[in-house]
Coordinates of C-alpha atoms in Angstrom, one line a residue:
M1 CA 0.0 0.0 0.0
V2 CA 2.8 2.4 0.9
I3 CA 4.6 1.5 -2.4
K4 CA 1.5 2.2 -4.4
Y5 CA 1.0 5.6 -2.6
K6 CA 4.7 6.6 -3.3
T7 CA 4.2 5.6 -7.0
H8 CA 1.2 7.9 -7.3
L9 CA 3.2 10.8 -5.7
L10 CA 6.0 10.1 -8.2
L11 CA 3.6 10.2 -11.2
F12 CA 2.0 13.4 -9.9
H13 CA 5.4 15.0 -9.5
L14 CA 6.3 14.1 -13.0
L15 CA 3.1 15.6 -14.4
L16 CA 3.8 18.9 -12.6
T17 CA 7.3 18.9 -14.0
C18 CA 6.1 18.3 -17.5
A19 CA 3.4 21.0 -17.2
A20 CA 6.0 23.5 -16.0
A21 CA 8.2 22.7 -18.9
A22 CA 5.4 22.8 -21.6
P23 CA 5.3 25.9 -23.8
D24 CA 2.7 28.6 -22.9
P25 CA 0.4 29.0 -25.9
N26 CA -0.5 32.5 -24.9
P27 CA 2.6 34.3 -23.6
P28 CA 2.1 37.7 -22.0
L29 CA 1.7 40.2 -24.8
R30 CA 2.6 43.2 -22.8
Q31 CA 6.2 41.9 -22.4
S32 CA 6.4 41.1 -26.1
S33 CA 5.1 44.5 -27.2
K34 CA 7.5 46.2 -24.8
W35 CA 10.2 44.3 -26.6
I36 CA 9.0 45.6 -29.9
V37 CA 9.3 49.2 -28.6
R38 CA 12.7 48.5 -27.3
H39 CA 13.7 46.6 -30.4
R40 CA 12.6 49.4 -32.6
T41 CA 14.7 51.9 -30.6
H42 CA 17.8 49.7 -30.0
D43 CA 18.2 47.3 -32.9
S44 CA 21.1 45.7 -31.0
D45 CA 18.8 44.2 -28.4
P46 CA 18.3 40.5 -28.9
P47 CA 14.8 39.3 -29.6
P48 CA 13.1 37.1 -27.0
S49 CA 12.9 33.4 -27.7
P50 CA 9.3 32.8 -28.5
S51 CA 7.9 29.4 -27.9
Y52 CA 5.5 29.7 -30.8
T53 CA 5.6 31.2 -34.3
L54 CA 3.2 33.7 -36.0
K55 CA 3.7 34.4 -39.6
F56 CA 3.2 38.0 -40.8
E57 CA 3.2 39.4 -44.3
N58 CA 5.7 42.1 -43.4
P59 CA 7.3 43.6 -40.3
R60 CA 4.8 46.5 -40.1
L61 CA 1.9 44.2 -39.7
E62 CA 3.8 42.3 -37.0
T63 CA 4.3 45.6 -35.2
A64 CA 0.6 46.4 -35.6
Y65 CA -0.2 43.0 -34.1
F66 CA 1.6 43.7 -30.9
A67 CA 0.3 47.2 -30.6
L68 CA -3.3 46.2 -31.0
Q69 CA -3.0 43.2 -28.7
T70 CA -1.5 45.4 -26.0
W71 CA -4.4 47.8 -26.5
K72 CA -6.9 45.0 -26.3
Q73 CA -5.6 43.9 -22.9
T74 CA -6.6 47.3 -21.5
I75 CA -10.2 47.1 -22.7
L76 CA -12.5 46.6 -19.7
S77 CA -15.8 46.4 -21.6
D78 CA -16.8 45.6 -25.2
P79 CA -20.5 45.2 -25.2
Y80 CA -20.8 44.8 -29.0
N81 CA -17.8 42.5 -29.2
R82 CA -16.0 44.7 -31.7
T83 CA -12.6 43.3 -30.7
A84 CA -13.7 39.7 -30.4
N85 CA -12.0 38.8 -33.6
W86 CA -8.8 40.5 -32.8
V87 CA -7.0 37.2 -32.7
G88 CA -4.1 35.9 -34.8
P89 CA -1.7 37.6 -37.2
D90 CA -4.2 38.8 -39.8
V91 CA -4.7 42.2 -38.4
C92 CA -6.2 43.6 -41.6
N93 CA -9.3 41.5 -40.9
Y94 CA -9.8 42.8 -37.4
T95 CA -13.0 44.7 -37.0
G96 CA -12.5 48.4 -37.2
I97 CA -8.9 48.1 -38.6
F98 CA -8.2 49.1 -42.1
C99 CA -5.2 48.3 -44.2
F100 CA -3.9 50.0 -47.3
P101 CA -0.6 49.9 -49.3
A102 CA 2.1 51.7 -47.4
P103 CA 2.7 55.3 -48.8
D104 CA 6.5 54.7 -49.0
N105 CA 6.2 51.1 -50.4
T106 CA 3.0 50.3 -52.2
S107 CA 4.0 46.6 -52.4
I108 CA 3.2 46.0 -48.8
Q109 CA 0.1 46.4 -46.6
T110 CA 0.1 48.5 -43.5
V111 CA -2.5 49.6 -40.9
A112 CA -3.8 53.0 -42.1
G113 CA -7.0 53.5 -40.1
I114 CA -8.9 52.7 -36.9
D115 CA -12.6 53.2 -36.8
L116 CA -14.4 52.1 -33.6
N117 CA -17.1 54.8 -33.6
H118 CA -20.2 54.1 -31.4
A119 CA -18.7 50.9 -30.0
D120 CA -19.3 51.8 -26.3
I121 CA -15.9 50.3 -25.5
A122 CA -14.4 51.1 -22.0
G123 CA -10.7 51.2 -21.7
Q124 CA -7.8 53.5 -22.3
L125 CA -5.2 54.4 -25.0
V126 CA -1.8 52.8 -24.6
D127 CA 1.6 54.0 -25.6
E128 CA 2.1 51.2 -28.0
L129 CA -0.4 52.8 -30.4
G130 CA 2.4 55.1 -31.3
L131 CA 4.0 52.2 -33.2
L132 CA 1.3 52.5 -35.8
A133 CA 3.3 55.1 -37.7
D134 CA 1.3 54.8 -40.9
L135 CA -2.1 55.7 -39.4
A136 CA -4.0 58.3 -41.3
L137 CA -7.2 58.4 -39.2
I138 CA -8.4 57.4 -35.8
H139 CA -12.1 57.5 -35.1
L140 CA -13.1 56.6 -31.6
N141 CA -16.2 58.8 -30.9
T142 CA -19.0 57.7 -28.6
N143 CA -17.1 55.2 -26.4
R144 CA -16.0 55.2 -22.8
F145 CA -12.3 55.6 -23.2
C146 CA -10.7 57.5 -20.3
G147 CA -7.3 58.8 -19.2
T148 CA -5.2 60.9 -21.5
V149 CA -3.8 60.9 -25.0
P150 CA -0.3 59.2 -25.0
Q151 CA 2.6 61.3 -26.0
T152 CA 3.6 58.6 -28.5
F153 CA 0.9 59.9 -30.8
K154 CA 3.4 62.5 -32.0
K155 CA 5.1 59.6 -33.9
M156 CA 2.1 59.3 -36.2
K157 CA 3.5 61.5 -38.9
L158 CA 0.8 60.7 -41.4
L159 CA -2.2 61.1 -39.0
Y160 CA -4.8 63.3 -40.8
E161 CA -8.0 62.9 -38.7
L162 CA -8.2 62.4 -34.9
D163 CA -11.7 62.0 -33.5
L164 CA -11.8 61.3 -29.7
S165 CA -15.2 63.0 -29.2
N166 CA -17.8 61.8 -26.7
N167 CA -15.5 59.9 -24.4
R168 CA -14.2 60.3 -20.9
F169 CA -10.8 61.7 -21.5
A170 CA -9.6 64.2 -18.9
G171 CA -6.7 66.4 -17.9
R172 CA -5.0 69.3 -19.6
F173 CA -5.3 69.8 -23.3
P174 CA -3.6 66.8 -25.0
S175 CA -0.3 68.4 -26.0
A176 CA 0.6 65.4 -28.1
V177 CA -1.7 66.5 -30.9
L178 CA 0.4 69.7 -31.2
N179 CA 3.3 67.7 -32.5
I180 CA 1.4 65.7 -35.1
P181 CA 2.7 67.4 -38.3
G182 CA 0.0 66.3 -40.8
L183 CA -3.1 66.7 -38.6
K184 CA -6.0 68.5 -40.3
Y185 CA -9.1 67.5 -38.3
L186 CA -9.2 67.6 -34.5
D187 CA -12.3 66.6 -32.6
I188 CA -12.1 66.3 -28.8
R189 CA -15.6 67.6 -27.9
Y190 CA -17.7 66.1 -25.2
N191 CA -14.8 65.1 -22.9
E192 CA -13.5 66.3 -19.6
F193 CA -10.4 68.3 -20.7
E194 CA -9.7 71.4 -18.7
G195 CA -7.4 74.3 -18.2
R196 CA -6.1 76.7 -20.9
I197 CA -6.1 76.3 -24.6
P198 CA -2.4 76.5 -25.9
S199 CA -1.9 79.2 -28.4
R200 CA 0.2 76.8 -30.5
L201 CA -3.0 75.1 -31.5
F202 CA -4.0 78.0 -33.7
D203 CA -0.6 78.1 -35.4
K204 CA -1.2 74.6 -36.8
H205 CA -2.7 74.1 -40.2
L206 CA -6.0 72.6 -39.0
D207 CA -9.1 72.7 -41.2
A208 CA -11.5 71.8 -38.4
I209 CA -11.2 72.4 -34.6
F210 CA -13.9 71.0 -32.3
L211 CA -13.3 71.8 -28.7
N212 CA -16.8 72.2 -27.5
H213 CA -18.3 70.9 -24.2
N214 CA -15.2 70.3 -22.2
R215 CA -14.0 72.2 -19.1
F216 CA -11.6 74.7 -20.7
Q217 CA -11.5 78.0 -18.9
S218 CA -9.3 80.9 -20.0
Q219 CA -9.3 83.8 -22.3
L220 CA -9.1 83.0 -26.0
P221 CA -5.5 83.3 -27.2
P222 CA -4.8 86.5 -29.1
N223 CA -3.4 84.6 -32.0
I224 CA -6.6 82.6 -32.6
G225 CA -7.0 84.4 -36.0
S226 CA -3.8 82.7 -37.2
S227 CA -5.7 79.5 -37.7
P228 CA -6.6 78.6 -41.3
A229 CA -9.6 76.5 -40.1
S230 CA -12.9 76.6 -41.9
A231 CA -14.9 75.4 -38.9
M232 CA -14.2 76.3 -35.3
V233 CA -16.5 75.2 -32.5
L234 CA -15.7 76.4 -29.0
A235 CA -19.1 76.1 -27.4
G236 CA -19.9 74.7 -23.9
N237 CA -16.7 75.7 -22.1
N238 CA -15.9 78.6 -19.8
F239 CA -14.0 81.0 -22.1
R240 CA -14.2 84.5 -20.9
G241 CA -13.0 88.0 -21.8
C242 CA -13.2 89.4 -25.3
L243 CA -13.1 88.0 -28.8
P244 CA -9.6 88.8 -30.1
P245 CA -9.6 91.2 -33.1
S246 CA -7.3 88.7 -34.9
F247 CA -10.4 86.9 -36.0
K248 CA -10.4 89.2 -39.0
N249 CA -7.4 87.3 -40.3
M250 CA -9.6 84.3 -40.9
S251 CA -11.8 86.1 -43.4
A252 CA -10.6 84.0 -46.3
T253 CA -11.1 80.6 -44.7
L254 CA -13.6 80.5 -41.8
R255 CA -17.1 79.3 -42.6
E256 CA -18.5 78.4 -39.2
L257 CA -17.8 80.0 -35.8
I258 CA -19.7 78.6 -32.8
L259 CA -19.2 80.4 -29.5
M260 CA -22.4 79.5 -27.6
D261 CA -22.6 78.7 -23.9
N262 CA -19.4 80.4 -22.7
G263 CA -18.8 83.4 -20.4
I264 CA -17.6 85.9 -23.0
E265 CA -18.5 89.4 -21.7
A266 CA -17.8 92.2 -24.1
C267 CA -19.1 93.9 -27.2
L268 CA -19.4 92.1 -30.5
P269 CA -16.2 93.2 -32.3
A270 CA -16.6 94.9 -35.6
E271 CA -13.9 92.7 -37.0
I272 CA -16.5 89.8 -37.3
G273 CA -18.0 91.7 -40.2
M274 CA -14.8 91.3 -42.1
M275 CA -15.2 87.5 -42.3
T276 CA -17.2 87.7 -45.4
N277 CA -17.1 83.9 -46.0
L278 CA -18.9 83.2 -42.7
T279 CA -22.1 81.1 -43.1
V280 CA -22.8 80.3 -39.4
F281 CA -22.2 82.6 -36.5
D282 CA -23.6 81.4 -33.1
A283 CA -22.8 83.6 -30.1
S284 CA -25.8 82.6 -28.0
N285 CA -25.8 82.2 -24.2
N286 CA -22.9 84.5 -23.5
R287 CA -22.8 88.0 -21.9
F288 CA -22.3 90.2 -25.0
V289 CA -23.5 93.8 -24.6
G290 CA -24.0 96.8 -26.8
P291 CA -25.5 97.0 -30.3
I292 CA -25.0 94.7 -33.3
P293 CA -22.1 96.3 -35.2
D294 CA -22.9 97.8 -38.5
S295 CA -20.1 95.8 -40.1
F296 CA -22.3 92.7 -39.8
A297 CA -24.1 94.0 -42.9
E298 CA -21.0 92.9 -44.9
L299 CA -21.6 89.2 -44.1
E300 CA -23.1 88.5 -47.5
N301 CA -22.7 84.7 -47.2
L302 CA -24.2 84.5 -43.7
E303 CA -27.1 81.9 -43.4
V304 CA -27.5 81.4 -39.7
L305 CA -27.1 84.1 -37.0
N306 CA -27.8 83.3 -33.4
L307 CA -27.5 86.0 -30.7
D308 CA -30.0 84.5 -28.2
H309 CA -29.6 85.0 -24.5
N310 CA -27.2 87.9 -24.3
F311 CA -27.4 91.6 -23.1
L312 CA -27.5 93.2 -26.5
S313 CA -29.5 96.4 -27.0
G314 CA -30.3 99.1 -29.5
E315 CA -32.0 98.5 -32.8
I316 CA -31.7 95.4 -35.1
P317 CA -30.4 97.0 -38.3
E318 CA -32.2 96.8 -41.6
A319 CA -29.0 95.9 -43.4
I320 CA -28.6 92.7 -41.4
C321 CA -32.1 91.5 -41.9
S322 CA -31.6 92.2 -45.6
L323 CA -28.6 89.9 -46.0
P324 CA -29.2 87.9 -49.2
K325 CA -28.6 84.4 -47.7
L326 CA -29.8 84.9 -44.2
W327 CA -32.7 82.5 -43.4
N328 CA -32.3 81.8 -39.7
F329 CA -31.9 84.7 -37.3
T330 CA -32.4 84.4 -33.5
A331 CA -32.3 87.7 -31.6
S332 CA -34.5 86.7 -28.7
N333 CA -33.8 87.1 -24.9
N334 CA -31.9 90.4 -25.3
F335 CA -32.9 94.0 -24.8
F336 CA -33.4 95.3 -28.3
D337 CA -35.9 98.2 -28.4
G338 CA -36.2 98.5 -32.2
E339 CA -36.4 96.4 -35.2
A340 CA -36.4 97.0 -39.0
P341 CA -39.5 95.9 -40.9
E342 CA -37.3 93.8 -43.2
C343 CA -36.6 91.4 -40.3
S344 CA -40.1 89.9 -40.5
G345 CA -39.1 88.7 -44.0
V346 CA -36.4 86.4 -42.7
E347 CA -37.7 82.8 -43.0
A348 CA -36.9 81.8 -39.4
F349 CA -36.8 85.0 -37.3
R350 CA -37.2 85.0 -33.5
D351 CA -37.3 88.2 -31.4
G352 CA -39.1 87.2 -28.2
R353 CA -38.3 88.6 -24.8
N354 CA -36.8 91.9 -25.9
C355 CA -38.0 95.5 -25.3
L356 CA -40.0 95.9 -28.5
R357 CA -43.3 97.8 -28.1
G358 CA -46.2 98.5 -30.5
G359 CA -48.3 95.6 -29.4
R360 CA -45.5 93.0 -29.8
R361 CA -46.2 89.8 -27.9
N362 CA -43.8 87.9 -25.7
Q363 CA -41.7 90.9 -24.7
R364 CA -40.0 91.9 -21.5
T365 CA -42.0 94.1 -19.1
R366 CA -41.5 97.8 -19.2
W367 CA -40.0 97.7 -15.7
Q368 CA -37.3 95.2 -16.8
C369 CA -36.3 97.3 -19.8
E370 CA -36.1 100.5 -17.7
M371 CA -34.0 98.8 -15.1
F372 CA -31.7 97.4 -17.8
K373 CA -31.2 100.9 -19.3
S374 CA -30.5 102.4 -15.9
R375 CA -27.9 99.9 -15.1
R376 CA -26.4 98.6 -18.3
G377 CA -28.0 100.7 -21.1
K378 CA -25.1 103.0 -21.6
V379 CA -22.3 100.8 -22.9
R380 CA -18.9 102.0 -23.7
C381 CA -17.2 99.1 -25.6
E382 CA -13.8 100.7 -25.1
D383 CA -14.2 100.2 -21.3
F384 CA -13.7 96.4 -21.8
K385 CA -10.2 97.1 -23.0
C386 CA -10.5 94.4 -25.6
F387 CA -8.2 96.2 -28.0
E388 CA -4.7 97.5 -27.3
T389 CA -5.2 101.2 -28.2
K390 CA -2.2 103.4 -28.2
P391 CA -2.6 107.2 -27.7
C392 CA -2.0 109.3 -30.7
Q393 CA 1.5 110.7 -30.5
V394 CA 3.0 113.3 -32.8
P395 CA 6.4 112.1 -33.9
P396 CA 9.1 113.9 -31.9
P397 CA 11.1 116.6 -33.8
P398 CA 14.6 115.7 -34.9
P399 CA 17.2 116.3 -32.2
P400 CA 18.8 119.8 -32.4
P401 CA 22.5 120.0 -33.3
P402 CA 25.0 119.9 -30.4
V403 CA 25.2 123.2 -28.5
P404 CA 28.6 124.8 -29.2
C405 CA 31.1 125.2 -26.4
Q406 CA 31.2 128.6 -24.9
N407 CA 34.5 130.5 -24.3
S408 CA 34.4 132.8 -21.3
T409 CA 36.8 135.2 -23.0
A410 CA 34.7 135.6 -26.2
E411 CA 31.8 138.0 -26.4
G412 CA 29.4 135.2 -27.4
P413 CA 29.1 131.6 -28.2
V414 CA 31.8 130.2 -30.3
D415 CA 32.2 127.0 -32.3
H416 CA 35.4 125.1 -32.0
D417 CA 36.3 123.4 -35.2
V418 CA 39.4 121.6 -36.5
G419 CA 40.9 123.1 -39.6
G420 CA 42.7 121.3 -42.3
D421 CA 46.0 121.9 -40.6
G422 CA 44.9 120.2 -37.4
N423 CA 44.6 123.5 -35.5
Y424 CA 41.5 124.6 -33.7
Q425 CA 39.6 127.4 -35.4
I426 CA 37.2 129.7 -33.7
Q427 CA 34.2 130.7 -35.7
S428 CA 31.0 132.5 -34.9
P429 CA 28.1 130.0 -35.6
P430 CA 25.3 131.2 -37.8
R431 CA 22.0 131.7 -36.1
R432 CA 20.2 129.0 -38.2
M433 CA 22.4 126.3 -36.5
L434 CA 20.8 127.2 -33.2
S435 CA 17.2 126.6 -34.3
R436 CA 15.3 123.7 -35.8
P437 CA 16.1 122.9 -39.4
P438 CA 13.5 124.5 -41.7
V439 CA 10.8 122.3 -43.3
K440 CA 11.0 122.0 -47.0
E441 CA 8.2 124.1 -48.4
S442 CA 7.8 121.8 -51.4
K443 CA 6.4 119.0 -49.2
P444 CA 4.9 120.5 -46.1
A445 CA 4.7 118.1 -43.0
R446 CA 1.3 116.5 -42.7
R447 CA -0.4 117.0 -39.4
V448 CA -0.9 113.7 -37.5
T449 CA -4.5 113.2 -36.4
V450 CA -6.4 110.7 -34.3
E451 CA -7.3 108.7 -37.4
D452 CA -3.6 107.8 -37.8
A453 CA -3.7 105.8 -34.5
R454 CA -6.7 103.7 -35.5
P455 CA -6.4 100.4 -37.2
A456 CA -6.8 100.5 -40.9
S457 CA -10.1 98.5 -40.6
L458 CA -11.7 101.2 -38.5
V459 CA -10.7 104.3 -40.5

């Protein structure tokens, strides 16, 4: 009996030994993918000794395999099983992964796109995604990704579109996107990003900038007008202060400007009227004051104008309601006390809760309008100090010539000069040298006026 028991123990020990020595069919991918990163950086590092072999069409697909498998390990929830078939070396057949010929070698395939929109996946982005250097687009909107954007994204030299909207990303503005050279489309709306917007963002050649509904809070950078974007959506944050006058520099490119639901408190700048290609301008739910600038009459391509829920006053100009393409104009919830008859001809025109009289319905009470006029009716836009105005200064006169030295023994001022022989010569200076040089009468000096100190756009 004892011998039989010992025999069983010996067999069990042999089984454990064999199991420990058997190859693991699923080695940890995180270690392998880390080797890929290290191996790409230091080619001298020896590769690990895999206990199994996967065949890949080319090294780029092998790198993509390790990057995607590492990312898959961080996914906590995938209710629609979008990543269920992310198994094996054929990464081009993974759901949401798109392969195309490599731009520098069309004879091989490479991962060029990731599209997992509306997948409701919970997880985070991993550093290894930076290995996908041939990516042209990343679409991850409407998921539950959290954390931050890895700095390794700056290695994606070909990335053209980045859509991370409607997720749970948080922290400061993702600085990695500032170093993606080919990026044209940036959409990070409906997340939890916070803090300031870096001014470098508007120096990039982006065609579309969607930052709305985050937690950004700061003044808009003064160089915002340097952006060549055709669409800029800044709504639903806590931007404050003024609209920088540099917006006028976007007149050739900007088509849509959405500023709704912020804390901007200032007058509407006249420079907005210089953006003649603008089709949509939404400044609703802010704290804009004063009248609508007359320059808005130059917005000949404007189709939608929304000024709802502000503190604007004065009269709605006829020229604005007569814009040729304007069909949707919302001026309600302000303090306008006059309106041109042409406004009623706008297809979708709303002017409720203002101070319009003459039997107009749904207007503010007379008491509300009088209180507004007594407190905020007299608006001086210059008091907001939105623009750097320099006082008008007359150019200083040219400096007078040096005052000659005086000799106490002479009867008047004398001028010491050096003659050709090297000896000092005493000469009486002419009177004209003691006064300002005469102005040439052929071109009289033009008097500088206040108009010279104004920007060219305001003259």
